[in-house]
Short mmCIF file of C-alpha atoms in Angstrom, two decimals:
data_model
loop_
_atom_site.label_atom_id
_atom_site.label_comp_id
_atom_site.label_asym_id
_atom_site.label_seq_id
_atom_site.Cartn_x
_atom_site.Cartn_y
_atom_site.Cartn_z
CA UNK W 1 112.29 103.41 121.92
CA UNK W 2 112.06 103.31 118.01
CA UNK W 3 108.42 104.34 118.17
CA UNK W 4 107.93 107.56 115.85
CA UNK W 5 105.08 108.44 117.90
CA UNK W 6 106.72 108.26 121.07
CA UNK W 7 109.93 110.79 119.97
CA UNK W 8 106.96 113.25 118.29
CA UNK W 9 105.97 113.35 121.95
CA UNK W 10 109.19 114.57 123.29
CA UNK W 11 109.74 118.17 123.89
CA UNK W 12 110.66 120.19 120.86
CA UNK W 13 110.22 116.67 118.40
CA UNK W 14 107.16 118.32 116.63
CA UNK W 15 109.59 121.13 115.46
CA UNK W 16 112.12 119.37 114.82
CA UNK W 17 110.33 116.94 112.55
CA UNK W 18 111.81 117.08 108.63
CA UNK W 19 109.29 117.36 105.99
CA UNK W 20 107.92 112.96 105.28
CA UNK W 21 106.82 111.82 102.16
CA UNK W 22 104.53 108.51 102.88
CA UNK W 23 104.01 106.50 99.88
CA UNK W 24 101.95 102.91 100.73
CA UNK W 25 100.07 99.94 99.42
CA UNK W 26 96.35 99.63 100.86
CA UNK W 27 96.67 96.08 101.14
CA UNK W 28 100.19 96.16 102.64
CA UNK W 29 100.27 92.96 105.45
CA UNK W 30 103.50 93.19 105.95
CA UNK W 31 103.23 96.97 107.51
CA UNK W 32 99.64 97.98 107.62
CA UNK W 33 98.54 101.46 106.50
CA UNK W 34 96.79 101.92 109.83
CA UNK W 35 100.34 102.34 111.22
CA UNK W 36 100.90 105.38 108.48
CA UNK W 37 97.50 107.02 109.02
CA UNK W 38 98.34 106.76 112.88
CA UNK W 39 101.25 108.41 112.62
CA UNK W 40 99.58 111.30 110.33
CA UNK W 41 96.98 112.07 112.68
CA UNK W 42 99.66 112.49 115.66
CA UNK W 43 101.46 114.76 113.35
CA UNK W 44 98.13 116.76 112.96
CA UNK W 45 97.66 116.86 116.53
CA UNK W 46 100.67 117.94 117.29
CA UNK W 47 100.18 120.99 114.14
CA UNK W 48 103.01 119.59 112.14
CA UNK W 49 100.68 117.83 109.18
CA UNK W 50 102.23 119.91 106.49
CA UNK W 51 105.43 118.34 107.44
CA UNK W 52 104.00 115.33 106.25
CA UNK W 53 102.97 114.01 102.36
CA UNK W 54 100.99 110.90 102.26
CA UNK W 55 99.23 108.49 99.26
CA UNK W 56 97.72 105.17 99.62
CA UNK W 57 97.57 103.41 96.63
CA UNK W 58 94.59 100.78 96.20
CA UNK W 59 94.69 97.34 95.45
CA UNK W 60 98.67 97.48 96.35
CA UNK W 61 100.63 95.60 98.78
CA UNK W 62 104.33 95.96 100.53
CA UNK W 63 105.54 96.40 96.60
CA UNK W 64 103.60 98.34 93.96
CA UNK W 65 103.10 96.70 90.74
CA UNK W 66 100.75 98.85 88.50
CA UNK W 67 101.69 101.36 86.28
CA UNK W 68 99.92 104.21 87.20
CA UNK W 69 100.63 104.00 90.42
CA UNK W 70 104.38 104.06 89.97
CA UNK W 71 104.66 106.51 87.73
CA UNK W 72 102.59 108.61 90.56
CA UNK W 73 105.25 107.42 93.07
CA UNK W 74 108.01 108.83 90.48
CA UNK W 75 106.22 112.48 90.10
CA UNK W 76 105.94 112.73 93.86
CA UNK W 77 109.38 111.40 94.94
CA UNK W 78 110.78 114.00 92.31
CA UNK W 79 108.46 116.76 93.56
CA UNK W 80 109.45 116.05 97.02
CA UNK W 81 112.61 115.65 96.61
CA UNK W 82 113.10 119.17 94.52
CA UNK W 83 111.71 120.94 97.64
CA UNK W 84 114.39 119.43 99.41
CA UNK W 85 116.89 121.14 97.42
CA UNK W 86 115.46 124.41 96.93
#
């Protein structure tokens, strides 16, 4: 029932879908990036891709640790969010 993928299938859920900012650690074992660039392809089938913003980060796990890499996270959370509001 929580499965993202399932509700995009649901009539209307494409449409519906708010814009998605993906941020994620290549090395991530805890949640692997497979599961984001799943969920990124169903959004492309389903023509909604623009709704969604995604970076992998190299050499990252579940928590990102080096510098350039967060201050990336930083611009694009603020860019993101900014759209949001305007």
């Amino acid at each position: 029932n929580a499965s993202a993928l399932k509700r995009l299938r649901r009539k209307g859920a494409p449409e519906s879908l708010p814009r998605m900012l993906i941020l994620h650690g290549k090395e991530d074992r805890r949640l692997p990036p497979s599961q984001a660039m799943a969920f990124r392809l169903a959004c492309a089938g389903y023509g909604v891709e623009s709704k969604v913003e995604m970076a992998i980060y190299p050499r990252e796990g579940h928590i990102l640790g080096e510098r350039a890499h967060l201050i990336d996270v930083l611009e694009r959370v603020e860019r993101f969010c900014s759209g949001l509001l305007s």
